[in-house]
Short mmCIF file of N, CA and C in Angstrom, two decimals:
data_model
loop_
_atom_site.label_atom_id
_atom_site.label_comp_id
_atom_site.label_asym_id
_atom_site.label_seq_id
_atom_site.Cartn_x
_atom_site.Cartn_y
_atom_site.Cartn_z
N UNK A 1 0.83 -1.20 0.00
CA UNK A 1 0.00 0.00 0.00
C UNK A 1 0.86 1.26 0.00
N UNK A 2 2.04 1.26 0.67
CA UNK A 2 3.15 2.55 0.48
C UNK A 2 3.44 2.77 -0.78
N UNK A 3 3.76 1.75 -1.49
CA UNK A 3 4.50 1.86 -3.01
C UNK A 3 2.97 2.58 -3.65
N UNK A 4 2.30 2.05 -3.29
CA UNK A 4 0.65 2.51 -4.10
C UNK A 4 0.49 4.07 -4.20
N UNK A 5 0.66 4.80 -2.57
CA UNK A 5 0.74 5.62 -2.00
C UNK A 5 1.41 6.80 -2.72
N UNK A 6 2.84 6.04 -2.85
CA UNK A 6 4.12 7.03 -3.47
C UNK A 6 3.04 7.13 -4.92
N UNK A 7 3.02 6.21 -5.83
CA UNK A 7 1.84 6.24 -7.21
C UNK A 7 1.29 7.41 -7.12
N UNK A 8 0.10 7.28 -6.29
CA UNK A 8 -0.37 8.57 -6.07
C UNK A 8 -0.45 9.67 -6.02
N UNK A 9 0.67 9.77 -5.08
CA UNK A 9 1.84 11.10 -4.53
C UNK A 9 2.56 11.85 -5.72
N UNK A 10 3.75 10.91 -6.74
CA UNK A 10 4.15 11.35 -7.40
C UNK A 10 3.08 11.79 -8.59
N UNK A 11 1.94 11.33 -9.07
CA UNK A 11 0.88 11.14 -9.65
C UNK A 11 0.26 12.51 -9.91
N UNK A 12 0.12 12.97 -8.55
CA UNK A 12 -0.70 14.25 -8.32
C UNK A 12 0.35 15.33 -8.63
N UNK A 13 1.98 15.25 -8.02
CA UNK A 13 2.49 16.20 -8.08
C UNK A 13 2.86 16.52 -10.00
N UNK A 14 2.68 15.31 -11.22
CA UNK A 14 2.93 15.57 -12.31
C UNK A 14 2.29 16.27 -12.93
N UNK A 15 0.52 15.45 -12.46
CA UNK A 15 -0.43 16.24 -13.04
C UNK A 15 -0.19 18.13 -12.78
N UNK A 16 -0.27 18.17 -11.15
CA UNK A 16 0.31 19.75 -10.76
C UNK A 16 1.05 20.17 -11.66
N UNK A 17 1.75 20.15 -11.87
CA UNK A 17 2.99 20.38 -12.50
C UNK A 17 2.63 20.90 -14.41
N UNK A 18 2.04 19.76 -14.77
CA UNK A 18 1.64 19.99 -15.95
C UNK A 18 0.44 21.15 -15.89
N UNK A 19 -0.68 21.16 -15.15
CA UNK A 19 -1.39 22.17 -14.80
C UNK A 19 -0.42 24.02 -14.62
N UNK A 20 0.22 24.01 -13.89
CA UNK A 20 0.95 24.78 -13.99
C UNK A 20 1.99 25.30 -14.41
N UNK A 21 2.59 24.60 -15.36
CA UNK A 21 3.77 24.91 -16.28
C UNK A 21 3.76 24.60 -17.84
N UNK A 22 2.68 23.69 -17.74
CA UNK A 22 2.01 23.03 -19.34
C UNK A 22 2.32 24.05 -20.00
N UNK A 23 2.94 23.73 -21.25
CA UNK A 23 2.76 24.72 -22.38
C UNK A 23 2.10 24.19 -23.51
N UNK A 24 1.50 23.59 -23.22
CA UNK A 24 0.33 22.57 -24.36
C UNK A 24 -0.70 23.84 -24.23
N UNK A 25 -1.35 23.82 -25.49
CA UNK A 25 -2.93 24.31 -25.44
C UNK A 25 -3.51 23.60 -24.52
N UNK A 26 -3.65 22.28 -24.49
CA UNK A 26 -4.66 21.64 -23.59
C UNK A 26 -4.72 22.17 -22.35
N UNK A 27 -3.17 22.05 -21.74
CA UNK A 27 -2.73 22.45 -20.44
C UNK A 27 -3.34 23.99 -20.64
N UNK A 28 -3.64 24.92 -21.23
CA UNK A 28 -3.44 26.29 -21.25
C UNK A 28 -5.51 26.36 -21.63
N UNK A 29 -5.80 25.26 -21.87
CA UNK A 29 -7.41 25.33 -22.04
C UNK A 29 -8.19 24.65 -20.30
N UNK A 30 -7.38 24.06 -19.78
CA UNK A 30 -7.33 23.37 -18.43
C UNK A 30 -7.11 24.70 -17.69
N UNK A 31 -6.24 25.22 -17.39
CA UNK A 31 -6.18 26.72 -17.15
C UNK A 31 -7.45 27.89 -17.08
N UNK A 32 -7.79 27.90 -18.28
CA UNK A 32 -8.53 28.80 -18.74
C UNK A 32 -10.06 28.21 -18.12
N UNK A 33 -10.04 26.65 -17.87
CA UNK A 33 -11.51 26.21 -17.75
C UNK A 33 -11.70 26.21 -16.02
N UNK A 34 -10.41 26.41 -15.27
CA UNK A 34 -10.79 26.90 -13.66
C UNK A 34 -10.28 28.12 -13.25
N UNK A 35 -10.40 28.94 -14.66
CA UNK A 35 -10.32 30.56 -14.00
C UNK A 35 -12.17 30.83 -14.20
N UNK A 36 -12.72 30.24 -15.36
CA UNK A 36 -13.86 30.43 -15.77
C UNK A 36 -14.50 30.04 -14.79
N UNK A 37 -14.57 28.81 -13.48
CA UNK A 37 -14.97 28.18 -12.77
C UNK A 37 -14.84 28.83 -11.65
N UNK A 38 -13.97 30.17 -11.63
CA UNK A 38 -13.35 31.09 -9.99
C UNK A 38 -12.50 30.58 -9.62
N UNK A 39 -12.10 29.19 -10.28
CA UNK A 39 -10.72 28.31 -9.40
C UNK A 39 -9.30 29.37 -10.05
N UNK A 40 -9.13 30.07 -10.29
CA UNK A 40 -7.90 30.53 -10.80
C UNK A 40 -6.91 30.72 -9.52
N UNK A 41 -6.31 31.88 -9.89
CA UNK A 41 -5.46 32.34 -8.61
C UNK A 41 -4.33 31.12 -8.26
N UNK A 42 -4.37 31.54 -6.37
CA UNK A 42 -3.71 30.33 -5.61
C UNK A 42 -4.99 29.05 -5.21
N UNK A 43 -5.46 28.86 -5.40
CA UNK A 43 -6.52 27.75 -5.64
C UNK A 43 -6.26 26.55 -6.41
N UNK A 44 -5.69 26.54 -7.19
CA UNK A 44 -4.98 25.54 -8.14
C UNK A 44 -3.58 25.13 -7.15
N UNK A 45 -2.84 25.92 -6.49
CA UNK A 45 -1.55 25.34 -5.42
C UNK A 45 -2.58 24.75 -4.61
N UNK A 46 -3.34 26.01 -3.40
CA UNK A 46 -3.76 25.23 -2.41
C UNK A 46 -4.33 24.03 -2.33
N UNK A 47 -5.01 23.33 -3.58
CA UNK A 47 -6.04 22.24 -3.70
C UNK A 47 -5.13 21.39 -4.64
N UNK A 48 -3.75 21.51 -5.26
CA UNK A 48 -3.25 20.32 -5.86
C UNK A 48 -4.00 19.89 -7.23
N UNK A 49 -4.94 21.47 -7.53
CA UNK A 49 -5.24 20.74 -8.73
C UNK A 49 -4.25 20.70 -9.95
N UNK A 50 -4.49 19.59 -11.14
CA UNK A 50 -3.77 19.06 -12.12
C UNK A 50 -4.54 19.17 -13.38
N UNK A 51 -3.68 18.64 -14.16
CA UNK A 51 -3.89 18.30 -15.59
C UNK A 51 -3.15 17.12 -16.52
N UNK A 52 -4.25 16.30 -16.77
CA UNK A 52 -3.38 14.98 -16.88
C UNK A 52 -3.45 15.08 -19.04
N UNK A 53 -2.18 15.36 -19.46
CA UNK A 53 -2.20 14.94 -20.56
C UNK A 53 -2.21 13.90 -21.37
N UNK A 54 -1.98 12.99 -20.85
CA UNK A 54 -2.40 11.56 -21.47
C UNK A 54 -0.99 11.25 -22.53
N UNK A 55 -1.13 10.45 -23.53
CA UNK A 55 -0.41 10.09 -24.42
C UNK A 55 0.59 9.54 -23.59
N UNK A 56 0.55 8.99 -22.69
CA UNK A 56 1.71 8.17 -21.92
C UNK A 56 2.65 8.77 -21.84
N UNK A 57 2.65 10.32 -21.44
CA UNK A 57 3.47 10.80 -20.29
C UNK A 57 3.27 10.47 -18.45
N UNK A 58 2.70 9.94 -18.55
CA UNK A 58 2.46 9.49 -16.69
C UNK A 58 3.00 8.07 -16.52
N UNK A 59 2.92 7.27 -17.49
CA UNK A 59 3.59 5.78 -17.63
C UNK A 59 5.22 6.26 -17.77
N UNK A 60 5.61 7.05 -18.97
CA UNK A 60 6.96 7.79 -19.10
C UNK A 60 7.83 7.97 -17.31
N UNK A 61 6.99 9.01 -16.70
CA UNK A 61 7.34 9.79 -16.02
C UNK A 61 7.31 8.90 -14.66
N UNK A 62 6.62 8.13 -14.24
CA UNK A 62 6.49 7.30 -13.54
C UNK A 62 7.12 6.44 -13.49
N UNK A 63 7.53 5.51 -14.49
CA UNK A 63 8.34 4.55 -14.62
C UNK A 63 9.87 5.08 -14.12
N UNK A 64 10.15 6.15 -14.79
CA UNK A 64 11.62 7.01 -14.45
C UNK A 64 12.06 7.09 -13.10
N UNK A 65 10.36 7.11 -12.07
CA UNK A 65 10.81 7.23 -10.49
C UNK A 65 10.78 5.67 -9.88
N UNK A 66 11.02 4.50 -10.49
CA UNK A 66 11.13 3.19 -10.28
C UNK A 66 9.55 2.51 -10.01
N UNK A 67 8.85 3.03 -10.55
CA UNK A 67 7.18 2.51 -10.32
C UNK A 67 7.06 1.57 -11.40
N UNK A 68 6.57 0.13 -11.10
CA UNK A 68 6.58 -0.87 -12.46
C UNK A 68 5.13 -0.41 -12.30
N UNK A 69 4.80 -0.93 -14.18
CA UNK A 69 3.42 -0.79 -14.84
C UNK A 69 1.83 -1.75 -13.46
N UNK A 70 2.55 -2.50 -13.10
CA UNK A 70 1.78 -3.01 -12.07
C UNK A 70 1.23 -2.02 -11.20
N UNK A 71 2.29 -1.85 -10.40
CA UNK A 71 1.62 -0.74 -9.13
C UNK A 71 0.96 0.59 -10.05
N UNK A 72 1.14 0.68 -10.84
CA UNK A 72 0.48 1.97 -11.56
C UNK A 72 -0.75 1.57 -12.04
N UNK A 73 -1.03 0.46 -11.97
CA UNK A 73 -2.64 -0.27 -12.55
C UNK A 73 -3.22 -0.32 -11.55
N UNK A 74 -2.39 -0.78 -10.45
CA UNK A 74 -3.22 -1.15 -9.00
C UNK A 74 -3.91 0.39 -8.21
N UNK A 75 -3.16 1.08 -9.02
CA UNK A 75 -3.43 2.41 -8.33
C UNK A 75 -4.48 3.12 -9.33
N UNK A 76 -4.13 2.72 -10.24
CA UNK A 76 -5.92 3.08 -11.35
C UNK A 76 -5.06 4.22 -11.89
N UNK A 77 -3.73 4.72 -12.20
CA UNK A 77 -3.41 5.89 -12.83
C UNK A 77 -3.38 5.38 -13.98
N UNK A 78 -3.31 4.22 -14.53
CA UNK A 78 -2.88 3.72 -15.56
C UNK A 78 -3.77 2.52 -15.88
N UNK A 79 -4.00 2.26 -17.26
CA UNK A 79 -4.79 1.12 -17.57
C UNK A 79 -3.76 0.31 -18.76
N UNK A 80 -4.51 -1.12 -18.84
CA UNK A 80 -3.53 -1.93 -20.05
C UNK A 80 -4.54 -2.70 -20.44
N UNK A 81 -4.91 -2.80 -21.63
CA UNK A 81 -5.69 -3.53 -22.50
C UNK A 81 -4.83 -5.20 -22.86
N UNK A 82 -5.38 -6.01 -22.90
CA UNK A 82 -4.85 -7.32 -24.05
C UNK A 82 -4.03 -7.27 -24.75
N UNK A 83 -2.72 -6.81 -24.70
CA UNK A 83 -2.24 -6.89 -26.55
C UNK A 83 -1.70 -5.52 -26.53
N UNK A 84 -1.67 -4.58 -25.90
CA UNK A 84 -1.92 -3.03 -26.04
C UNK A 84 -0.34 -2.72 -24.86
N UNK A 85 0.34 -1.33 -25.18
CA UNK A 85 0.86 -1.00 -24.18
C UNK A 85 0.10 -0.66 -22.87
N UNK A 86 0.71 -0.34 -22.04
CA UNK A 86 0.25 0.31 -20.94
C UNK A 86 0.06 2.01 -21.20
N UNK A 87 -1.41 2.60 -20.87
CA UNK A 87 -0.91 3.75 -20.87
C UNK A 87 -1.96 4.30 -20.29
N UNK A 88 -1.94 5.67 -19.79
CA UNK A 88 -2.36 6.65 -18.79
C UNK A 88 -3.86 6.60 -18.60
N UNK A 89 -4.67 6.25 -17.83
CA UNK A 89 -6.05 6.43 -17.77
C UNK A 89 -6.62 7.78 -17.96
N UNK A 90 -5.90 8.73 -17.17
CA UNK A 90 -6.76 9.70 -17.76
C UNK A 90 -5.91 10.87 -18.43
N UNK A 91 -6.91 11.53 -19.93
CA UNK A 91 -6.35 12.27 -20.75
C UNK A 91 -7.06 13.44 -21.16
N UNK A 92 -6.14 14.83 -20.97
CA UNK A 92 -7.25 15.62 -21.34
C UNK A 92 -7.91 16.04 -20.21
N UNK A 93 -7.73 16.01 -19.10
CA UNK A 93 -9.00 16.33 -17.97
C UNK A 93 -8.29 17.20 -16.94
N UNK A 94 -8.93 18.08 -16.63
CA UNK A 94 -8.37 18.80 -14.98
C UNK A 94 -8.67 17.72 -13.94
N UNK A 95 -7.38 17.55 -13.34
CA UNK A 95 -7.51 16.91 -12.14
C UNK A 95 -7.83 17.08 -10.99
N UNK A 96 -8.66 16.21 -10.28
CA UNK A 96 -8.63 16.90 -8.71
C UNK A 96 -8.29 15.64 -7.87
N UNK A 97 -7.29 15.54 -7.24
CA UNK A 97 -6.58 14.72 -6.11
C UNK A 97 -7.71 14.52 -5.03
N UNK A 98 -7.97 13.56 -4.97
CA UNK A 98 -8.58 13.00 -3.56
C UNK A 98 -8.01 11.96 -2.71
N UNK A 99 -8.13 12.94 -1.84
CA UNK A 99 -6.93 12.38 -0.44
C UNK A 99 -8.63 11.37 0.86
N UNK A 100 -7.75 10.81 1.04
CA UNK A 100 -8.06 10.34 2.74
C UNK A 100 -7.99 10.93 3.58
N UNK A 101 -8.85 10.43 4.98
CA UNK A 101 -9.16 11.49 5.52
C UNK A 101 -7.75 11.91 6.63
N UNK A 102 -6.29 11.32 6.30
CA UNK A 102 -5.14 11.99 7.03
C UNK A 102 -4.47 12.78 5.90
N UNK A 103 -5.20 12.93 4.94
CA UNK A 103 -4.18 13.91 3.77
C UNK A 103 -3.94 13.61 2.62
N UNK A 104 -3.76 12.16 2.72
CA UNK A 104 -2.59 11.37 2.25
C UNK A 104 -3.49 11.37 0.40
N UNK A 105 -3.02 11.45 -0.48
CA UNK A 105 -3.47 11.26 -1.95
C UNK A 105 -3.99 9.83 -2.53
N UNK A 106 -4.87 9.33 -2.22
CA UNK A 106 -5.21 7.99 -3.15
C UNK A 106 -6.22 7.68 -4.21
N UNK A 107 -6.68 8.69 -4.98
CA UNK A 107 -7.25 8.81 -6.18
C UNK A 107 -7.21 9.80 -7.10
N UNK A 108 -8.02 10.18 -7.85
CA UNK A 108 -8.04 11.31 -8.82
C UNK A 108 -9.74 11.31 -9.16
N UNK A 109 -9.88 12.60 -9.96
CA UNK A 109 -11.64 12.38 -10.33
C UNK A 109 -10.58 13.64 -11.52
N UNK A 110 -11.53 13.15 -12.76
CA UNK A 110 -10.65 14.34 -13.87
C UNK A 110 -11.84 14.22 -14.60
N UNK A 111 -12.01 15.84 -15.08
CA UNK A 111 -13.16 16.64 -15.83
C UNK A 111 -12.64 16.96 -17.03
N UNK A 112 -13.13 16.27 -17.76
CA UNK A 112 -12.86 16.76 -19.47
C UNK A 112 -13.07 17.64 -19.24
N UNK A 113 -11.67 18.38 -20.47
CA UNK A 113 -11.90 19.68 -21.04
C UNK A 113 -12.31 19.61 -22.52
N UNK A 114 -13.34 20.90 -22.41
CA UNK A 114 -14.29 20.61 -23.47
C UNK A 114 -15.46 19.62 -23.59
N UNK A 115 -15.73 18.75 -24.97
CA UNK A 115 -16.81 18.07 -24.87
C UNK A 115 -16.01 16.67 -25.06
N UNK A 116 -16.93 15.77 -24.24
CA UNK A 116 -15.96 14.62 -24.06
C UNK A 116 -16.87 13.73 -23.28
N UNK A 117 -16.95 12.13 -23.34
CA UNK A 117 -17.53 11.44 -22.33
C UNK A 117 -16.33 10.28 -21.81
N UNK A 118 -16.64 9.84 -20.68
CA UNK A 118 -17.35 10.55 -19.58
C UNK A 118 -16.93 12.22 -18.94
N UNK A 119 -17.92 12.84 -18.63
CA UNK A 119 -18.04 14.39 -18.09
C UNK A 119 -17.01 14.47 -17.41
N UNK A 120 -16.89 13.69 -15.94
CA UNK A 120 -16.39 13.36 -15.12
C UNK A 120 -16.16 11.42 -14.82
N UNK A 121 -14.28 11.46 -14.37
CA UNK A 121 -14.30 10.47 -14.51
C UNK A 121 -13.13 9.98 -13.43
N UNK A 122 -14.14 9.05 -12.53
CA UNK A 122 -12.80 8.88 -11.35
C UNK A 122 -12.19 7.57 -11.30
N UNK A 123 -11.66 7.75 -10.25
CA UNK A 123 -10.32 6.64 -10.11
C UNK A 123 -11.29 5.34 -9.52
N UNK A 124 -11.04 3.89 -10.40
CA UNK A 124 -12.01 2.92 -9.56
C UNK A 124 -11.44 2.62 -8.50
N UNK A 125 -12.22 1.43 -7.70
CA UNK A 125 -11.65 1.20 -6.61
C UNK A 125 -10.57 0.54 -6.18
N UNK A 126 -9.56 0.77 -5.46
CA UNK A 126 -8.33 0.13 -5.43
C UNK A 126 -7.83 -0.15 -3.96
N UNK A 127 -6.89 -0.74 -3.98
CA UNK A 127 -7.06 -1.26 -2.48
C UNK A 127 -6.65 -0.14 -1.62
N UNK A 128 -6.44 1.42 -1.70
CA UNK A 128 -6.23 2.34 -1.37
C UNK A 128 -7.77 3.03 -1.32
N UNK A 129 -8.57 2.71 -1.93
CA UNK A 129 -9.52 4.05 -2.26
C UNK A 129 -10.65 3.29 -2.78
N UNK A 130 -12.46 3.25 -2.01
CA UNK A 130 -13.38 2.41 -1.60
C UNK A 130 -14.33 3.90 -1.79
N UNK A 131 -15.03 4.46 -3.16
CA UNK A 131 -15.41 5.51 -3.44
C UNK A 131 -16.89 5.65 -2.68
N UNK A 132 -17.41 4.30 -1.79
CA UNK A 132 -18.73 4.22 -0.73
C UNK A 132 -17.72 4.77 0.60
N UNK A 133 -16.62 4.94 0.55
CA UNK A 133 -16.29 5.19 1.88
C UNK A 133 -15.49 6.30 1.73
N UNK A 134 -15.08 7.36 0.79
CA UNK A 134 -14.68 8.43 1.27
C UNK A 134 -15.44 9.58 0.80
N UNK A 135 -15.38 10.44 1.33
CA UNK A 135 -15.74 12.40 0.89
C UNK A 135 -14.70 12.93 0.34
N UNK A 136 -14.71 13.78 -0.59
CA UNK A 136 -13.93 14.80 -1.28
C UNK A 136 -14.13 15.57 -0.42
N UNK A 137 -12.23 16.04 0.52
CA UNK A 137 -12.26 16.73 1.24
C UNK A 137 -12.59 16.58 2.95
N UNK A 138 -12.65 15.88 2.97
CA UNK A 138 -12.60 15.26 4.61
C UNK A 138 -11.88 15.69 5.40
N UNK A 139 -10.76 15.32 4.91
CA UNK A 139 -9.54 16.19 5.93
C UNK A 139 -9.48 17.21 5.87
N UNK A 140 -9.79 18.39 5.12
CA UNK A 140 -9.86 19.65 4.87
C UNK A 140 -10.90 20.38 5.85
N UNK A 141 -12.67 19.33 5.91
CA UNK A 141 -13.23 19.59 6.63
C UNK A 141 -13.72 19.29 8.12
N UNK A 142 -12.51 18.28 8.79
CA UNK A 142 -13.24 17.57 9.74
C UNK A 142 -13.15 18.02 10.81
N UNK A 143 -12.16 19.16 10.67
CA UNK A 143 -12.20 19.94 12.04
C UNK A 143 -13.23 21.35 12.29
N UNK A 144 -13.96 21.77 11.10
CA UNK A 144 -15.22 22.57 11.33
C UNK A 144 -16.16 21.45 11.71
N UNK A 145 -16.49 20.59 10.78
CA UNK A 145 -17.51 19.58 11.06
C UNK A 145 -17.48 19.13 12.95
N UNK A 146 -16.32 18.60 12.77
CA UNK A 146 -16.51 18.22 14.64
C UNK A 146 -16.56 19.45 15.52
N UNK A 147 -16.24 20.69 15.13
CA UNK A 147 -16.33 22.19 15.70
C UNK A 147 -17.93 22.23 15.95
N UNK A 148 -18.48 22.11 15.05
CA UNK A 148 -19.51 22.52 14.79
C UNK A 148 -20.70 21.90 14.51
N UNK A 149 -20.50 20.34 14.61
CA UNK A 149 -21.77 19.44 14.38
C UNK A 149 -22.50 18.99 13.30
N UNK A 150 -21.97 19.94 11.94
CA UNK A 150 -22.55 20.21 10.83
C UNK A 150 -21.56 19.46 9.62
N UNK A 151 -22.14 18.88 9.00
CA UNK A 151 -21.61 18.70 7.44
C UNK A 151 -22.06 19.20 6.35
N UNK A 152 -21.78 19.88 5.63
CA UNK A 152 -22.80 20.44 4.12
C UNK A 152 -21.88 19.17 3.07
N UNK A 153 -23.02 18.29 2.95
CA UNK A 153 -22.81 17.47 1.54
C UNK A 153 -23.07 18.17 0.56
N UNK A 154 -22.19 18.42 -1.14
CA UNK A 154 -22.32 18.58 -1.64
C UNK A 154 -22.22 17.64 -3.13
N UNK A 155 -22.51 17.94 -4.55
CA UNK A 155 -22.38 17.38 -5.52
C UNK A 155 -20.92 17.21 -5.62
N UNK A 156 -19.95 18.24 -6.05
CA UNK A 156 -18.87 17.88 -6.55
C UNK A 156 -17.62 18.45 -6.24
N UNK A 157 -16.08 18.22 -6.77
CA UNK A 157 -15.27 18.86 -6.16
C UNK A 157 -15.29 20.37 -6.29
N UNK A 158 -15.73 20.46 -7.95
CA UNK A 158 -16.00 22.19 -7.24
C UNK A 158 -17.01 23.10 -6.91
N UNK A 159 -17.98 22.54 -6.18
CA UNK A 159 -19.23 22.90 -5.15
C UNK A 159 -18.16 23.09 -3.93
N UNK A 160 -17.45 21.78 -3.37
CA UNK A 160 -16.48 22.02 -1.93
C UNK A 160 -15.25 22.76 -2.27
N UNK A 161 -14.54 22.95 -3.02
CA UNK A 161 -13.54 24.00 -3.50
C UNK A 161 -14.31 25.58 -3.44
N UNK A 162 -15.52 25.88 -3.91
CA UNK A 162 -16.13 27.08 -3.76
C UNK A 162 -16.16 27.48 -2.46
N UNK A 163 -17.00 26.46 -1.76
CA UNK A 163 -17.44 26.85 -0.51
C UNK A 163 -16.29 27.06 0.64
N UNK A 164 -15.37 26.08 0.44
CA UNK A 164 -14.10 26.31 0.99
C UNK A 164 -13.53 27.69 1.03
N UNK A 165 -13.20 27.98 -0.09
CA UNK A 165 -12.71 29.24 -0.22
C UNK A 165 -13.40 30.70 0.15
N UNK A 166 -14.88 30.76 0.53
CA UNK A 166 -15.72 31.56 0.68
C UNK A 166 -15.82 30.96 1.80
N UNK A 167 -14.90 30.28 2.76
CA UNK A 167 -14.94 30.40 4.10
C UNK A 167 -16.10 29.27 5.03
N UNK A 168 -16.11 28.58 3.96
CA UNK A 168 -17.56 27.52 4.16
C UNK A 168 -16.67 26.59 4.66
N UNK A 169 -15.98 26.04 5.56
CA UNK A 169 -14.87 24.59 5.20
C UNK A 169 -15.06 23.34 6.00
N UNK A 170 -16.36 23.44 6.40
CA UNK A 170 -17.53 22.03 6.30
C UNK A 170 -18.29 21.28 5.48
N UNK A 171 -17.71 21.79 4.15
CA UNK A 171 -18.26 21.01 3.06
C UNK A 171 -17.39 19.95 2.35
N UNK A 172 -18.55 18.39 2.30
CA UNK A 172 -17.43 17.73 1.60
C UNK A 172 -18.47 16.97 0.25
N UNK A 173 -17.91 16.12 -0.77
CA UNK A 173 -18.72 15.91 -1.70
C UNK A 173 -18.61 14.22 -1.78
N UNK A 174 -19.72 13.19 -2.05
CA UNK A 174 -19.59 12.28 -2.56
C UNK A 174 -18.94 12.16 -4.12
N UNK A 175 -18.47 10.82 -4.14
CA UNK A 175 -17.35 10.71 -5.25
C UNK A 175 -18.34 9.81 -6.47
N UNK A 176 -19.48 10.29 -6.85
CA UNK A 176 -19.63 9.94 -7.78
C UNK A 176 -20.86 8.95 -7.40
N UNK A 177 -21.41 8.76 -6.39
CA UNK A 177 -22.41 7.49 -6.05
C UNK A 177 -23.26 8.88 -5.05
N UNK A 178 -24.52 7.78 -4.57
CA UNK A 178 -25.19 8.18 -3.69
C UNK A 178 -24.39 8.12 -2.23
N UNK A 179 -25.34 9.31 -1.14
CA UNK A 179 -24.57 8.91 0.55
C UNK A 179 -24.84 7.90 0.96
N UNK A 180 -23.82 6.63 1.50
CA UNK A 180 -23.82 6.03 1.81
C UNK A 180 -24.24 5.90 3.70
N UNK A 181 -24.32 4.92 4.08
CA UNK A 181 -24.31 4.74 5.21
C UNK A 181 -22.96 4.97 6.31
N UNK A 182 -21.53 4.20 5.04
CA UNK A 182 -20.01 4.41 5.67
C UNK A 182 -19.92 5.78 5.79
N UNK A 183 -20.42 6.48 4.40
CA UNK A 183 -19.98 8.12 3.86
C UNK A 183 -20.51 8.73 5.96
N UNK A 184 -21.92 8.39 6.11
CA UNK A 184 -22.10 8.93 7.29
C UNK A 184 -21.44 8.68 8.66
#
């Protein structure tokens, strides 16, 4: 689960990275699609959001930090078909890192840019990350929530990125399913 972990870790910091230094159009339309959203600014540092270009730069870049194609499947950054190389699950999408509730990074949820299906598209389940059992943003919010008694569930990561930032920081979002019973 550590090696999974690091996956993750290094995972989020590429996507970052490409989000913020991309000199791709894509990267620069990813940009443009969370200034349109209010996410601009320092909002993109504080929240770790990304941009995953696909074309097997994350298999590339990953592999380079000693990660075999395995742990990168197990971790859902990466998919492999029958017959097919290995290469990047998600392409094209702003990323948003979803951590556990000590911080720690063990998925992704990435929003096409532009028109594209799926809309939104997250990380399946892996032995790190059980999408009936976590909130987007938990750790961010669990110390208003236990302050205060209150949770504001919301739809998505950026419903709790809004509200966050407008000082709301008891809001967290299901990952794509209905509230569960664990979620409560």
């Amino acid at each position: 689960k550590e090696r999974l972990r690091g996956v993750c870790r290094e995972t989020r910091d590429f996507y970052h990275t490409q989000l913020m230094r991309g000199k791709s159009s894509e990267a620069a339309a990813a940009r443009a699609y969370l200034a349109g959203r209010g996410l601009g600014g320092k909002v993109p540092d504080d929240w770790q959001l990304g941009f995953a270009p696909g074309r097997r730069q994350l298999v590339g870049h990953l592999s380079d930090l000693g990660y075999n194609i395995k742990e990168m499947i197990d971790a859902n950054v990466v998919v492999q078909y029958e017959g097919k190389p290995a290469n990047d699950r998600f392409f094209n999408r702003v990323m948003f890192p979803i951590s556990d509730v000590q911080g720690d990074c063990i998925a992704f949820g990435g929003r096409v840019i532009g028109e594209g299906e799926p809309k939104y598209l997250n990380s399946r389940d892996t032995p790190l990350f059980h999408k009936s059992n976590v909130l987007y943003a938990l750790d961010r919010a669990k110390a208003t929530m236990t302050a205060t008694g209150t949770a504001i569930v919301v739809e998505g990561y950026t419903d709790v990125i809004a509200l966050h930032e407008s000082g709301i920081t008891n809001a967290v979002a299901t990952l794509g399913t209905a509230l569960t019973a664990q979620h409560i």
